[in-house]
Short mmCIF file of C-alpha atoms in Angstrom, two decimals:
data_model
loop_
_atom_site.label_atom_id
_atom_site.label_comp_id
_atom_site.label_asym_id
_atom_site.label_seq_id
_atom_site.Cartn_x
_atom_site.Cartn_y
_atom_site.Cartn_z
CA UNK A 706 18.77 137.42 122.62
CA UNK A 707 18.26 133.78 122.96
CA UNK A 708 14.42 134.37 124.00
CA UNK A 709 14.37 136.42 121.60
CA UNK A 710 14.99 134.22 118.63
CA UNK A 711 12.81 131.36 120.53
CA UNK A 712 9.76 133.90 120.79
CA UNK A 713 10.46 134.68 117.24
CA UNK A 714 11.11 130.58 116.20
CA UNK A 715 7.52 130.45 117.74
CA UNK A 716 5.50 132.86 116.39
CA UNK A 717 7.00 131.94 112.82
CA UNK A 718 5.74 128.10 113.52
CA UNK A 719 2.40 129.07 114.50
CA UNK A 720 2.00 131.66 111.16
CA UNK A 721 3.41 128.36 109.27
CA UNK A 722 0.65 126.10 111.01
CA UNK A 723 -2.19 128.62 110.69
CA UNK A 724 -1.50 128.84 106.97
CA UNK A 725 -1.45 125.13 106.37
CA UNK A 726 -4.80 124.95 108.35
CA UNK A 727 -5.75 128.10 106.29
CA UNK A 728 -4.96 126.25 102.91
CA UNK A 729 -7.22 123.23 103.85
CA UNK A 730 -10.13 122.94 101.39
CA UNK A 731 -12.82 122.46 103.89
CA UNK A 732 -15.92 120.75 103.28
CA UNK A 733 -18.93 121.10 105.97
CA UNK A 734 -20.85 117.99 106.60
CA UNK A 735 -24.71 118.72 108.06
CA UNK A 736 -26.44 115.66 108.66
CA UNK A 737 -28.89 113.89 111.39
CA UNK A 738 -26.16 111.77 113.28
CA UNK A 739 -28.30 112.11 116.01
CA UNK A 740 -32.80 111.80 115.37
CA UNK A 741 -35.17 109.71 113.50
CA UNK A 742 -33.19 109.91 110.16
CA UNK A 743 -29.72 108.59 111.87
CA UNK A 744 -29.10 105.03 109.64
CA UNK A 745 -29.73 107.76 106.69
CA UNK A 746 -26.82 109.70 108.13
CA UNK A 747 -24.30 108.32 108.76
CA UNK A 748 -24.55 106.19 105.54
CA UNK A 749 -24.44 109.57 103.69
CA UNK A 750 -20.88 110.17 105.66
CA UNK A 751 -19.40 106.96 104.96
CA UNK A 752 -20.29 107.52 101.35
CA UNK A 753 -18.80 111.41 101.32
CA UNK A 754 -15.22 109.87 102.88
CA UNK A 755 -15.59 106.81 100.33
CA UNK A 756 -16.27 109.11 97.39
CA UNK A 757 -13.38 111.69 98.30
CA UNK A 758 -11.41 109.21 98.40
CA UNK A 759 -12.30 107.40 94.98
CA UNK A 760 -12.13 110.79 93.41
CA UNK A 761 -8.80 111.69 94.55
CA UNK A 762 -7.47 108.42 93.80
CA UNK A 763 -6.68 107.94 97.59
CA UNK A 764 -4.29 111.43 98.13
CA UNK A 765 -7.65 113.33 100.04
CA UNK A 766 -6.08 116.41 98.48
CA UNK A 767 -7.62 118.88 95.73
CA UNK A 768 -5.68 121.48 93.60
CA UNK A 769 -2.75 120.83 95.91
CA UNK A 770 -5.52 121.18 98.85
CA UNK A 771 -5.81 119.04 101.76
CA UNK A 772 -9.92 117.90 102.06
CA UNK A 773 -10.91 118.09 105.51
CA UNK A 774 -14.49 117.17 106.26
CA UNK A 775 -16.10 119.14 109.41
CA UNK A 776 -19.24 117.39 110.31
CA UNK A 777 -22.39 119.30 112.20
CA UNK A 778 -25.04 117.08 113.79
CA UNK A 779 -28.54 118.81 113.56
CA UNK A 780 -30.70 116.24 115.08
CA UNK A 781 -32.72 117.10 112.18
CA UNK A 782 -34.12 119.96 113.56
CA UNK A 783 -34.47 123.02 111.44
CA UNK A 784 -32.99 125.50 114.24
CA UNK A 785 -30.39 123.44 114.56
CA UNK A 786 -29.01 122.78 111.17
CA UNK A 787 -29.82 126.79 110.44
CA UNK A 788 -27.32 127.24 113.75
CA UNK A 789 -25.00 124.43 112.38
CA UNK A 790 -24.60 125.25 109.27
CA UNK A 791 -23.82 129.38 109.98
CA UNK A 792 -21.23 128.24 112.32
CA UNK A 793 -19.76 126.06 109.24
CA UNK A 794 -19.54 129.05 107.03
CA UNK A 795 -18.63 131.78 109.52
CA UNK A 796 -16.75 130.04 111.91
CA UNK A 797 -15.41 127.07 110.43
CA UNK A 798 -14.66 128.72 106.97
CA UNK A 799 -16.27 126.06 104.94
CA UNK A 800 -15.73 126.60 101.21
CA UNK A 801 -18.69 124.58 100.61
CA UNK A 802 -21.05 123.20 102.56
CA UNK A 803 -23.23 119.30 102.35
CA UNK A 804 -26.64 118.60 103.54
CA UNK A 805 -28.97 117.78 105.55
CA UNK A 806 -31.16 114.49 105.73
CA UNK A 807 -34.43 115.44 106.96
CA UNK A 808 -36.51 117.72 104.04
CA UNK A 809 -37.75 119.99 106.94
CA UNK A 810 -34.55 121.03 108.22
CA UNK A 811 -32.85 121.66 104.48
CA UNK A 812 -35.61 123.59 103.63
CA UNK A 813 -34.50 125.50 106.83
CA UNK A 814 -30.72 126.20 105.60
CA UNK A 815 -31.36 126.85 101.84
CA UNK A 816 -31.75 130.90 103.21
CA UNK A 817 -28.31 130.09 105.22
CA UNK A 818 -26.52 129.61 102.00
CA UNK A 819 -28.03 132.68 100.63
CA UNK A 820 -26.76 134.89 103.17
CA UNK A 821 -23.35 133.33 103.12
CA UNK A 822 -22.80 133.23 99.47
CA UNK A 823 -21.80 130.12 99.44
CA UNK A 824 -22.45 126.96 97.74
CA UNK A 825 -24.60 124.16 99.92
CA UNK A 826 -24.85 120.78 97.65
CA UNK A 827 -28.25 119.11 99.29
CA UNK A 828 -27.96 115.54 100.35
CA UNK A 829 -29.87 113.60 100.65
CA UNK A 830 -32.89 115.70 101.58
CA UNK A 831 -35.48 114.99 98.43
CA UNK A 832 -38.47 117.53 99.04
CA UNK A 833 -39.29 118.92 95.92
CA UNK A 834 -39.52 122.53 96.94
CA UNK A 835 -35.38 122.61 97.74
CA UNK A 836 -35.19 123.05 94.24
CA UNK A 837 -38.71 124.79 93.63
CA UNK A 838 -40.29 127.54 95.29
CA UNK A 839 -37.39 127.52 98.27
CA UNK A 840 -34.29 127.56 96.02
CA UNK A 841 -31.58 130.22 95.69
CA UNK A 842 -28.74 130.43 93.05
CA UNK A 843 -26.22 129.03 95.49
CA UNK A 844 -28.13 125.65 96.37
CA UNK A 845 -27.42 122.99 93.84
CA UNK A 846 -28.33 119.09 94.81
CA UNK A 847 -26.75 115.38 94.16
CA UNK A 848 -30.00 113.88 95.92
CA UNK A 849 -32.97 112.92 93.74
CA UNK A 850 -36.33 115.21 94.32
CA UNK A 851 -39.53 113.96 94.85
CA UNK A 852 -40.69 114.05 90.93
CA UNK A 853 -38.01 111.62 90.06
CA UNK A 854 -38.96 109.51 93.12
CA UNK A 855 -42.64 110.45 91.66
CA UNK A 856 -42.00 109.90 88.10
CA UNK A 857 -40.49 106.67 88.37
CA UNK A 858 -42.60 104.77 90.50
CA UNK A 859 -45.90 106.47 88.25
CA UNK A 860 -44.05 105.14 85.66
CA UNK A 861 -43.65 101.54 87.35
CA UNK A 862 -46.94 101.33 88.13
CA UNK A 863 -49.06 103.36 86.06
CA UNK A 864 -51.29 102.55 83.45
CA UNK A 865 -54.95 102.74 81.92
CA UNK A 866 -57.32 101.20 83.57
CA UNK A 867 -55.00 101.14 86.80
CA UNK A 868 -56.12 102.57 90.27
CA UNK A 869 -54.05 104.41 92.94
CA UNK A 870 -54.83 105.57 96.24
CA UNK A 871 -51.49 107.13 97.76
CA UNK A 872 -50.23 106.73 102.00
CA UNK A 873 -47.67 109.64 103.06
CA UNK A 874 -46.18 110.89 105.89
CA UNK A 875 -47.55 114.72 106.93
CA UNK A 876 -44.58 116.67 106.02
CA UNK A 877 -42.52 118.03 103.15
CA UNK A 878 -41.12 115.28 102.05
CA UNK A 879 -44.64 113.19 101.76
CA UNK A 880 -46.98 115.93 100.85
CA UNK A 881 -44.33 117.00 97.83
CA UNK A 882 -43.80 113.26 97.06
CA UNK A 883 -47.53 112.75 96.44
CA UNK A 884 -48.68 116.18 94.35
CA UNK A 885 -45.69 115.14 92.31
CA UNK A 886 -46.74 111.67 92.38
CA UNK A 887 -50.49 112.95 91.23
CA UNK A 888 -49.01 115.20 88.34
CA UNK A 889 -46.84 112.08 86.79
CA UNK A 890 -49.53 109.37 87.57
CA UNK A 891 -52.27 111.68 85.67
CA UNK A 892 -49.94 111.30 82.02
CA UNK A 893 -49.74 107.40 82.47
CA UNK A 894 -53.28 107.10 82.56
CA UNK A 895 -54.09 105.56 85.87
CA UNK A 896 -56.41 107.32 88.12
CA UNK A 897 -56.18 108.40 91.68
CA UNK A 898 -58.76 107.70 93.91
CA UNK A 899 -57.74 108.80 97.51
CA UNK A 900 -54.74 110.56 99.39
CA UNK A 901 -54.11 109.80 102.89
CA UNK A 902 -51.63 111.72 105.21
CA UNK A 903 -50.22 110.54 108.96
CA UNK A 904 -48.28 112.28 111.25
CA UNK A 905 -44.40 110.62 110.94
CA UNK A 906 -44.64 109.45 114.61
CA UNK A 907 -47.57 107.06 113.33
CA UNK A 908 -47.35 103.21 114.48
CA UNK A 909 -50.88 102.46 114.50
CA UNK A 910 -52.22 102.36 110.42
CA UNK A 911 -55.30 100.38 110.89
CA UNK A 912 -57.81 103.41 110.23
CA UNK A 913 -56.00 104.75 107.79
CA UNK A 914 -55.57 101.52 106.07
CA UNK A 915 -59.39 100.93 105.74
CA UNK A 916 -60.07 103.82 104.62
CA UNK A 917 -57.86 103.23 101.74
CA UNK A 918 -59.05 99.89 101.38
CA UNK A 919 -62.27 101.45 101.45
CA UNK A 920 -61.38 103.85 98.48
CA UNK A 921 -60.27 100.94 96.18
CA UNK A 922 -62.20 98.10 97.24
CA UNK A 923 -65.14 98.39 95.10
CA UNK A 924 -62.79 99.93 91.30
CA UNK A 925 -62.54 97.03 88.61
CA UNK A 926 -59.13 96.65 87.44
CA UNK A 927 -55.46 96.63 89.12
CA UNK A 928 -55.53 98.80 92.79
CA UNK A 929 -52.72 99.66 94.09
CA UNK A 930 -51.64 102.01 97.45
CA UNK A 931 -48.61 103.33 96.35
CA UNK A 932 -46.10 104.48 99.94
CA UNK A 933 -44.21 107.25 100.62
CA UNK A 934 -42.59 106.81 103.74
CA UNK A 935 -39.00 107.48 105.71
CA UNK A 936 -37.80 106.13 108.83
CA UNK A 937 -39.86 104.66 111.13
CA UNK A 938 -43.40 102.96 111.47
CA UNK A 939 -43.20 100.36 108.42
CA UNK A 940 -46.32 101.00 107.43
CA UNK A 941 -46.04 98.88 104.37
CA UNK A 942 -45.85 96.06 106.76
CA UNK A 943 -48.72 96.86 108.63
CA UNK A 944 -51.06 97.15 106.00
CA UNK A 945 -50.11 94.02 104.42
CA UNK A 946 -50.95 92.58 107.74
CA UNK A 947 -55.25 94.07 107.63
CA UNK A 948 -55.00 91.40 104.15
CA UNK A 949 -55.09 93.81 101.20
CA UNK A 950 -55.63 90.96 98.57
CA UNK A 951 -58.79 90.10 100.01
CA UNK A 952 -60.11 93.14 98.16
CA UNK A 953 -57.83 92.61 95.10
CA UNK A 954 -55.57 95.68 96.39
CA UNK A 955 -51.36 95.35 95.64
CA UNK A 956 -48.74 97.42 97.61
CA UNK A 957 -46.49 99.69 96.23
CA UNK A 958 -43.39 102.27 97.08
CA UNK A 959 -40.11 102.88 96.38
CA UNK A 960 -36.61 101.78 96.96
CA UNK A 961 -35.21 101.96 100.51
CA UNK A 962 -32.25 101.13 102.97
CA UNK A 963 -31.26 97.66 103.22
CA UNK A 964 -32.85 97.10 106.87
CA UNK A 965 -36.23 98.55 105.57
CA UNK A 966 -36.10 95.94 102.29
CA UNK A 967 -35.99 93.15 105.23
CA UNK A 968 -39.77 94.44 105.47
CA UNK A 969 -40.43 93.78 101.62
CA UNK A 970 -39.49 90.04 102.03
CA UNK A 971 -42.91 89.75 102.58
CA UNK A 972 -44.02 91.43 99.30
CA UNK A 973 -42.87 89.05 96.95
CA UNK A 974 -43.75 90.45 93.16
CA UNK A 975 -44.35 94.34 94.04
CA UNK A 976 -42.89 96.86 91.96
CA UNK A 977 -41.77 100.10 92.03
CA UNK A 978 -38.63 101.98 91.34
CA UNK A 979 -35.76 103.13 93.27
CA UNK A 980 -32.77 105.63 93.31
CA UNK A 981 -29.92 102.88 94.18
CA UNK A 982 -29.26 99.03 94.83
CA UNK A 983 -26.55 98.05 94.83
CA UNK A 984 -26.53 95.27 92.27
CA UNK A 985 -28.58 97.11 89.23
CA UNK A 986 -26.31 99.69 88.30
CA UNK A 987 -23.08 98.59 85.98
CA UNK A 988 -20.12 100.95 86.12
CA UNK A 989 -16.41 101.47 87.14
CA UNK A 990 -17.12 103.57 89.98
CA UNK A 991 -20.13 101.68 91.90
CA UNK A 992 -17.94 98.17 91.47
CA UNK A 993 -15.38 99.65 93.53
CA UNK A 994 -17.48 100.81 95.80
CA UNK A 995 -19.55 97.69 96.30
CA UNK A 996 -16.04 95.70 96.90
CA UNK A 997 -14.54 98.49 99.19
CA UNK A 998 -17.61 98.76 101.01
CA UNK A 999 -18.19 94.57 101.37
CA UNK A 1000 -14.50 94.77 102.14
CA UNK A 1001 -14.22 96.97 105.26
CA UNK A 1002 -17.65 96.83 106.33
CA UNK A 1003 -18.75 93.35 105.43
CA UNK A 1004 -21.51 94.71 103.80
CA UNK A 1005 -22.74 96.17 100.47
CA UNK A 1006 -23.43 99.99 99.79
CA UNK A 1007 -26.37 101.32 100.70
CA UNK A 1008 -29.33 103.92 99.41
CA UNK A 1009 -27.63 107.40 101.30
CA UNK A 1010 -23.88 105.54 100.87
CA UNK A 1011 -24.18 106.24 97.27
CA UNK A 1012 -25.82 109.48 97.90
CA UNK A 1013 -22.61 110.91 99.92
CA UNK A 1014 -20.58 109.58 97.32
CA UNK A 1015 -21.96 111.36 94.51
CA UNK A 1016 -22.11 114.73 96.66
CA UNK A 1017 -18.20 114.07 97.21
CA UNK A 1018 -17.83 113.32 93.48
CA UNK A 1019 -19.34 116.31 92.54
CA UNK A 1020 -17.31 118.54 94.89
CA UNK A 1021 -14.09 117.27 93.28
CA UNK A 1022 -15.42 117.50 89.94
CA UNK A 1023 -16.73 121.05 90.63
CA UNK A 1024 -13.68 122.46 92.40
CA UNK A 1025 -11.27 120.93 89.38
CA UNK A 1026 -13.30 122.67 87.30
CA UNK A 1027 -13.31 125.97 88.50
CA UNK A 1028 -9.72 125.82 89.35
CA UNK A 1029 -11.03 127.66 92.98
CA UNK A 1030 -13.52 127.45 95.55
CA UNK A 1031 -14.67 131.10 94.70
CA UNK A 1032 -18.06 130.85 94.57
CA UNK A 1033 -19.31 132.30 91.77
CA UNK A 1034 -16.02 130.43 89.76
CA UNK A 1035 -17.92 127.40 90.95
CA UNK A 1036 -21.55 128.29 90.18
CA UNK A 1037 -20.41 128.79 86.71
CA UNK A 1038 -18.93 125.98 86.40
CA UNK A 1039 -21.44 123.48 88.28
CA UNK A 1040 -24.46 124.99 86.12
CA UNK A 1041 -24.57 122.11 83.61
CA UNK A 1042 -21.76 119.88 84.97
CA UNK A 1043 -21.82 115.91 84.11
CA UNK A 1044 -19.85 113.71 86.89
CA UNK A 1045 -19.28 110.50 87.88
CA UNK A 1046 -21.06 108.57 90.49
CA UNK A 1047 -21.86 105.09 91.31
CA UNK A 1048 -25.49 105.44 89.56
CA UNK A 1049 -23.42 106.67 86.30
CA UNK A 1050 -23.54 110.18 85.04
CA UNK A 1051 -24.85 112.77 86.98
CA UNK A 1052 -25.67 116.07 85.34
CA UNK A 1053 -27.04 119.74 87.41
CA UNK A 1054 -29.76 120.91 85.32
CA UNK A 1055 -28.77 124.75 84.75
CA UNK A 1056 -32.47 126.11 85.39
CA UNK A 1057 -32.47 124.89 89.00
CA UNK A 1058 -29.29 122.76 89.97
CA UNK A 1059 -31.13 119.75 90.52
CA UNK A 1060 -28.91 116.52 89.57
CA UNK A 1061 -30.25 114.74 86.90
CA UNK A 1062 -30.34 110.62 87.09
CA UNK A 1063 -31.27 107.19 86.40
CA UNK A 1064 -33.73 105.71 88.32
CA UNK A 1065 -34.39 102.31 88.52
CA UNK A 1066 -37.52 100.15 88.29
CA UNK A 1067 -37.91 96.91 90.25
CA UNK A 1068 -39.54 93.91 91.27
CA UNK A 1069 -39.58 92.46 94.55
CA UNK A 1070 -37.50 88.96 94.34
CA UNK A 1071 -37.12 87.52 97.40
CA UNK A 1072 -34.34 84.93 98.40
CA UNK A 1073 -33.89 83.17 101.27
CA UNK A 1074 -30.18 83.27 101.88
CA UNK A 1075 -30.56 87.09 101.66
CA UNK A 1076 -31.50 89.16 104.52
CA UNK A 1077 -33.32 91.67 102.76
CA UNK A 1078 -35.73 91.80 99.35
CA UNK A 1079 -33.16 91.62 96.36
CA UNK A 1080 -34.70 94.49 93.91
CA UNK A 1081 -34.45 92.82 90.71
CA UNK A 1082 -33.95 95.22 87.97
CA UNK A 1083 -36.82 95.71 85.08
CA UNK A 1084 -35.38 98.64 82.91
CA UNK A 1085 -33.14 101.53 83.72
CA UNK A 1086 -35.43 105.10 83.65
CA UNK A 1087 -32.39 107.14 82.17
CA UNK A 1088 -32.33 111.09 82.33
CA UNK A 1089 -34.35 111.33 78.82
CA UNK A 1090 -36.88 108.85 79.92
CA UNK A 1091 -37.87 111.40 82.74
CA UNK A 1092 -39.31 114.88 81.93
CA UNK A 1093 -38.72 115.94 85.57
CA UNK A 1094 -40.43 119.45 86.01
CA UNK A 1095 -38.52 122.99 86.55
CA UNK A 1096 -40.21 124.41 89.80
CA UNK A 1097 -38.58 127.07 90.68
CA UNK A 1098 -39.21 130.55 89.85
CA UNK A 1099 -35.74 131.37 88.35
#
């Protein structure tokens, strides 16, 4: 009798535990821990367990839910993350699921989600088609896409009588950053004058870099090679050094993570425009996450930090919401949602999901007891200032 009631005590405690587990509100985390894209990473999941924990005022719980983070390294490989993020949804039991970092290997999962019917909030993967051609109903996305990367730096840099030839890496996310690029650029009034593309692995830029010079040596005006570039290779660095000024010729590109703006120290005066730094935008929630962050990391926030913050801001603002994590409960109520995040309001555009954002353009500043270029804010490109294209086929 007394085994009895143990046997019973048992199997009543591990019911009890499985249910607690079961109750969890479980959040998948896809990301390139491990690759080329790694510093992009694991910023992105410092800023996902920052933001979770801003948004629940510090409790990590939802709707009486714990919020457990399972995190999936794909290596950025597109095999991988399709393997990873299955094994979130079918195995793990993921309600929803957050990712990846490289364009080539989102573009991979968006059909993952599909089949799962379940929500995947892209982050920080930018390549235009993730909301285009490739999207489904159940991907929405806190990143920016390449026409607001696009848009904002055409905007920065763009005018009549202005000259552009454009430097890329031979993928998704350069090939979509540039015909964006092209389509904004055209309505400013600047022309473009050549397009070069390099395989990401590139270190070497010297004949690519005189064949641009080559394409804007001899235009009268301002010429500028505007960069599209992640991870590796710093090519903006190595076509500074083949002297670009003896032709006239400025550099150009976007924001980036604080080691890459070490590179732009020696760019004093370029523009562009960016998605975060962490001094230009003014709000409640990025001033506690600039302290925080100085605070345990003796550091500021970075580029994908605010990125994963934002994702985890609109999980919690989703999920409270919908009052469930029933997916179609949530896609009704994500399709026009406005949240928080440290670059301000957020909103997902109801024709395609796509978060729209302030972007920021800036000017190179450079300062010595700094170890990186300080962006130094020129204006704020809010949501209206940015008619950011619909390209899916919805």
């Amino acid at each position: 009798m007394r085994r009895s009631l143990i046997l019973t005590a048992a199997i009543l405690g591990l019911a009890a535990n499985t249910s607690a587990q079961a109750d969890d509100l479980k959040v998948a985390l896809i990301y390139g821990k491990t690759g080329p894209l790694e510093a992009y990473a694991k910023q992105t999941e410092t800023g996902l367990q920052m933001g979770f924990e801003y948004a629940t005022k510090g409790t990590m719980t939802l709707d009486g839910r714990k919020i457990v983070v399972i995190t999936k390294d794909d290596q950025g490989k597109p095999d991988l993350s399709k393997a990873a993020l299955a094994e979130a949804y079918q195995d793990d039991k993921a309600d929803i699921a957050i990712g990846t970092t490289s364009s080539a290997a989102a573009l991979a999962i968006l059909p993952v989600a599909e089949e799962n019917k379940k929500i995947l909030i892209v982050e920080p993967a930018v390549a235009d088609q993730i909301t285009g051609e490739k999207w489904n109903r159940y991907i929405f996305r806190t990143a920016r896409n390449s026409s607001q990367d696009a848009i904002s730096n055409a905007v920065a840099i763009g005018k009549q009588g202005v000259t552009v030839a454009t430097l890329a890496q031979d993928y998704a996310f350069g090939r979509d950053g540039v015909a964006a690029f092209k389509e904004a650029l055209a309505k400013t009034g600047a022309t473009l004058a050549a397009e070069e593309y390099a395989p990401t692995s590139t270190t070497d830029f010297t004949a690519v870099g005189q064949r641009l010079f080559d394409a804007l040596k001899d235009k009268p005006g301002r010429k500028v090679i505007w960069v599209i570039w992640a991870g590796a290779g710093n090519p903006l660095a190595k076509l500074q050094d083949m002297d670009p000024k003896r032709y006239g010729i400025e550099l150009s590109t976007g924001g980036n993570i604080l080691p890459a703006l070490a590179a732009y120290k020696g760019l004093p005066g370029m523009e562009g425009a960016t998605y975060y730094y962490y001094e230009i935008p003014k709000n409640p929630v990025n001033d506690w996450l600039v302290a925080e962050h100085q605070k345990r990391f003796n550091a500021p926030p970075d580029f994908f930090t605010a990125g994963g913050f934002a994702a985890a801001m609109s999980v919690v603002a989703a999920v409270t919401k919908a009052k469930s994590t029933d997916t179609e409960k949530l896609i009704t109520a994500m399709e026009g949602l406005e949240f928080d995040t440290p670059k301000g309001k957020m909103v997902f555009r109801k024709e395609d999901h796509q978060a729209l954002q302030s972007m920021y353009h800036f000017k190179v500043k450079v300062d010595p007891n700094v170890a990186w270029a300080v962006l130094e804010p020129v204006r704020e490109l809010k949501i209206e200032d940015m008619d950011v294209p619909v390209r899916n086929k919805r």
